[in-house]
Amino acid sequence: MIIPNATISPDFNIDELTEGKLDGNGVFDKLMKTFELHLEREYNKQRIRGTDYANAYIGLINNALNQVSNYALEKSKLPLELQLLEAQIHKTATDTIVATKQGGLIDAQIHKEMAQTEMLHLEMEYKFPKELALIDEQIANMKAEIALKEYELKYIKPIQLALQEKELALREKQLQISEKELGIKEQQLALARYEFEVKAPAEVRSINAQADLYNQKVGTEKAQTDASVIGKGSVID
């Protein structure tokens, strides 16, 4: 049976249910016509009478209303269900494509991890032993340096410190000697100044006096031996 005004739409179309008249073409109208024909046949055959007819009619109306309501609800959901189904189909196709790409990515990741594992294996076999040997050598050098520092600190540094202390004491003694030498030099300078300023002039005057006295004596002796010679400064002059 083709129902007029029937369309697939999420909007509720009341014309599909009933046209509001007894000879309408809506779903409810058609169902009620069918129910009435059945009731009329049963009534004419005297299978239902009186209140049974009324109860049967009311029951058929309720049944028709339920069916029409379910029809309307299911029909209004149909476009959404179709859209949902289409979206699910699209999602399934997309998931398939994504899964395929992810499979490729997983394969690439597996190859990458295998290459990294191989690289790590090579490093563990060749690179790491060399690095460990180098680290061991560096540790040995550090231990040797530490031992040398400890030896210097325990033996050489005390000797150097003792030498420095002796050198300091020697310098202090040299300073004391220098101070004494400075005192002696000052005394010698004072003595030299005394000899230059006092003693030397006195000696010069004494020598000059002795020279004058000697000259006088020589002149006197010449005058005594030679009357014609009377020396200047002699006692005869």
Coordinates of C-alpha atoms in Angstrom, one line a residue:
M1 CA 0.0 0.0 0.0
I2 CA 1.4 3.4 -1.0
I3 CA 0.8 6.1 1.5
P4 CA 0.4 9.6 0.0
N5 CA 2.4 12.5 1.3
A6 CA 5.0 10.0 2.6
T7 CA 8.6 11.4 2.6
I8 CA 11.8 10.6 4.4
S9 CA 12.4 13.6 6.6
P10 CA 13.3 14.1 10.2
D11 CA 10.4 16.6 10.5
F12 CA 7.1 15.2 11.8
N13 CA 4.5 15.3 8.9
I14 CA 1.0 15.0 10.4
D15 CA -0.5 14.5 6.9
E16 CA 1.2 11.1 6.7
L17 CA -0.7 10.0 9.8
T18 CA -4.1 11.5 9.2
E19 CA -5.8 14.1 7.0
G20 CA -8.5 14.7 9.7
K21 CA -11.4 13.1 7.9
L22 CA -12.9 9.6 7.7
D23 CA -12.0 9.0 4.1
G24 CA -8.5 10.4 4.5
N25 CA -5.3 8.8 3.1
G26 CA -3.2 9.0 6.2
V27 CA -1.8 5.9 7.9
F28 CA -4.3 6.2 10.8
D29 CA -7.1 6.8 8.3
K30 CA -6.2 3.7 6.3
L31 CA -5.8 1.6 9.5
M32 CA -9.2 2.7 10.9
K33 CA -10.9 1.9 7.6
T34 CA -9.4 -1.6 7.7
F35 CA -10.4 -2.0 11.4
E36 CA -13.9 -0.8 10.7
L37 CA -14.3 -3.4 7.9
H38 CA -13.2 -6.1 10.2
L39 CA -15.5 -4.9 13.0
E40 CA -18.4 -4.6 10.6
R41 CA -17.9 -8.1 9.3
E42 CA -17.7 -9.5 12.9
Y43 CA -20.7 -7.5 13.9
N44 CA -22.7 -8.7 10.9
K45 CA -21.9 -12.3 11.7
Q46 CA -23.1 -11.6 15.2
R47 CA -19.8 -12.5 16.8
I48 CA -19.6 -9.3 18.8
R49 CA -22.5 -7.4 20.3
G50 CA -23.2 -4.3 22.4
T51 CA -20.4 -3.4 24.8
D52 CA -18.0 -6.0 23.1
Y53 CA -18.3 -3.9 19.9
A54 CA -17.4 -0.7 21.8
N55 CA -14.5 -2.3 23.6
A56 CA -13.2 -3.9 20.4
Y57 CA -13.5 -0.5 18.7
I58 CA -11.7 1.3 21.5
G59 CA -9.0 -1.4 21.5
L60 CA -8.5 -1.1 17.7
I61 CA -8.3 2.7 18.0
N62 CA -5.6 2.3 20.7
N63 CA -3.8 -0.2 18.6
A64 CA -4.0 2.0 15.6
L65 CA -2.7 5.0 17.5
N66 CA 0.2 3.0 18.9
Q67 CA 1.1 1.7 15.4
V68 CA 0.8 5.1 13.9
S69 CA 2.9 6.7 16.7
N70 CA 5.6 4.0 16.2
Y71 CA 5.4 4.5 12.5
A72 CA 5.8 8.3 12.9
L73 CA 8.7 7.9 15.3
E74 CA 10.5 5.2 13.3
K75 CA 10.0 7.2 10.1
S76 CA 11.3 10.4 11.7
K77 CA 14.4 8.5 12.9
L78 CA 15.0 6.9 9.6
P79 CA 16.9 9.9 8.0
L80 CA 19.1 10.2 11.1
E81 CA 19.7 6.5 11.1
L82 CA 20.6 6.6 7.4
Q83 CA 22.9 9.5 8.1
L84 CA 24.4 7.6 11.1
L85 CA 24.8 4.5 8.9
E86 CA 26.4 6.6 6.2
A87 CA 28.7 8.2 8.8
Q88 CA 29.6 4.7 10.2
I89 CA 30.3 3.5 6.6
H90 CA 32.5 6.5 6.0
K91 CA 34.2 6.0 9.4
T92 CA 34.8 2.4 8.6
A93 CA 36.4 3.3 5.3
T94 CA 38.4 6.0 7.0
D95 CA 39.4 3.6 9.8
T96 CA 40.5 1.1 7.1
I97 CA 42.6 3.7 5.4
V98 CA 44.0 4.9 8.8
A99 CA 44.7 1.3 9.8
T100 CA 46.5 0.7 6.5
K101 CA 48.6 3.8 7.0
Q102 CA 49.2 2.9 10.6
G103 CA 50.2 -0.6 9.4
G104 CA 52.8 1.1 7.2
L105 CA 53.8 3.4 10.1
I106 CA 54.1 0.3 12.3
D107 CA 56.2 -1.4 9.7
A108 CA 58.4 1.7 9.4
Q109 CA 58.6 1.9 13.2
I110 CA 59.6 -1.8 13.4
H111 CA 62.3 -1.3 10.8
K112 CA 63.5 1.8 12.7
E113 CA 63.6 0.0 16.0
M114 CA 65.4 -2.9 14.3
A115 CA 68.0 -0.5 12.9
Q116 CA 68.3 1.2 16.3
T117 CA 68.7 -2.2 17.9
E118 CA 71.4 -3.1 15.4
M119 CA 73.1 0.2 16.0
L120 CA 73.0 -0.4 19.8
H121 CA 74.4 -3.8 19.3
L122 CA 77.3 -2.5 17.2
E123 CA 77.9 0.3 19.8
M124 CA 77.9 -2.3 22.6
E125 CA 80.3 -4.5 20.6
Y126 CA 82.7 -1.9 19.4
K127 CA 82.1 1.7 20.6
F128 CA 81.3 1.1 24.3
P129 CA 84.4 -1.1 25.0
K130 CA 86.6 1.6 23.6
E131 CA 84.8 4.3 25.6
L132 CA 85.0 2.1 28.7
A133 CA 88.7 1.6 28.1
L134 CA 89.2 5.3 27.7
I135 CA 87.3 5.9 30.9
D136 CA 89.4 3.3 32.7
E137 CA 92.5 5.1 31.4
Q138 CA 91.2 8.5 32.5
I139 CA 90.4 7.0 36.0
A140 CA 93.9 5.5 36.2
N141 CA 95.4 8.9 35.3
M142 CA 93.2 10.6 37.8
K143 CA 94.3 8.1 40.5
A144 CA 98.0 8.7 39.5
E145 CA 97.5 12.5 39.8
I146 CA 95.8 12.0 43.2
A147 CA 98.6 9.8 44.4
L148 CA 101.1 12.4 43.2
K149 CA 99.2 15.2 44.9
E150 CA 99.1 13.1 48.1
Y151 CA 102.8 12.4 47.9
E152 CA 103.5 16.1 47.3
L153 CA 101.3 17.1 50.2
K154 CA 102.8 14.4 52.5
Y155 CA 106.5 14.8 51.7
I156 CA 107.4 17.6 49.3
K157 CA 105.2 20.3 50.7
P158 CA 106.5 19.9 54.3
I159 CA 110.1 20.1 52.9
Q160 CA 109.2 23.2 50.9
L161 CA 107.6 24.7 53.9
A162 CA 110.6 24.0 56.1
L163 CA 112.9 25.5 53.5
Q164 CA 110.7 28.6 53.3
E165 CA 110.8 28.9 57.1
K166 CA 114.6 28.5 57.1
E167 CA 114.8 31.0 54.2
L168 CA 112.6 33.4 56.2
A169 CA 114.7 33.0 59.3
L170 CA 117.9 33.5 57.2
R171 CA 116.4 36.7 55.7
E172 CA 115.6 37.9 59.2
K173 CA 119.2 37.3 60.3
Q174 CA 120.4 38.9 57.1
L175 CA 118.2 41.9 57.9
Q176 CA 119.7 42.0 61.4
I177 CA 123.2 41.9 60.0
S178 CA 122.3 44.5 57.4
E179 CA 121.0 46.7 60.2
K180 CA 124.3 46.2 62.1
E181 CA 126.3 46.9 59.0
L182 CA 124.3 50.0 58.5
G183 CA 125.1 51.1 62.0
I184 CA 128.8 50.4 61.4
K185 CA 128.6 52.3 58.1
E186 CA 127.0 55.2 59.9
Q187 CA 129.8 55.2 62.5
Q188 CA 132.4 55.0 59.7
L189 CA 130.7 57.9 57.9
A190 CA 130.7 59.9 61.2
L191 CA 134.4 59.0 61.7
A192 CA 135.3 60.0 58.1
R193 CA 133.3 63.2 58.5
Y194 CA 135.3 63.9 61.7
E195 CA 138.6 63.1 60.0
F196 CA 137.7 65.3 57.1
E197 CA 136.3 68.2 59.0
V198 CA 138.4 68.2 62.2
K199 CA 141.4 65.9 62.1
A200 CA 142.6 66.5 58.6
P201 CA 142.6 70.4 58.9
A202 CA 144.5 70.1 62.2
E203 CA 147.1 67.8 60.7
V204 CA 147.4 70.2 57.8
R205 CA 148.0 73.1 60.2
S206 CA 150.5 71.0 62.1
I207 CA 152.3 70.1 59.0
N208 CA 152.4 73.7 57.8
A209 CA 153.7 74.8 61.3
Q210 CA 156.4 72.1 61.1
A211 CA 157.3 73.2 57.6
D212 CA 157.6 76.8 58.8
L213 CA 159.7 75.7 61.7
Y214 CA 161.9 73.6 59.5
N215 CA 162.4 76.4 57.0
Q216 CA 163.3 78.7 59.9
K217 CA 165.8 76.2 61.2
V218 CA 167.4 75.8 57.8
G219 CA 167.8 79.5 57.4
T220 CA 169.4 79.9 60.8
E221 CA 171.9 77.2 60.1
K222 CA 172.9 78.8 56.8
A223 CA 173.3 82.1 58.5
Q224 CA 175.6 80.7 61.1
T225 CA 177.8 79.0 58.5
D226 CA 177.7 81.8 56.0
A227 CA 177.7 85.4 57.3
S228 CA 176.8 86.7 53.9
V229 CA 173.6 84.7 53.9
I230 CA 170.9 85.8 56.2
G231 CA 167.8 83.9 55.4
K232 CA 164.4 85.3 55.7
G233 CA 162.7 84.1 58.7
S234 CA 165.9 83.0 60.5
V235 CA 166.6 84.0 64.1
I236 CA 169.5 86.3 62.9
D237 CA 167.4 88.4 60.6

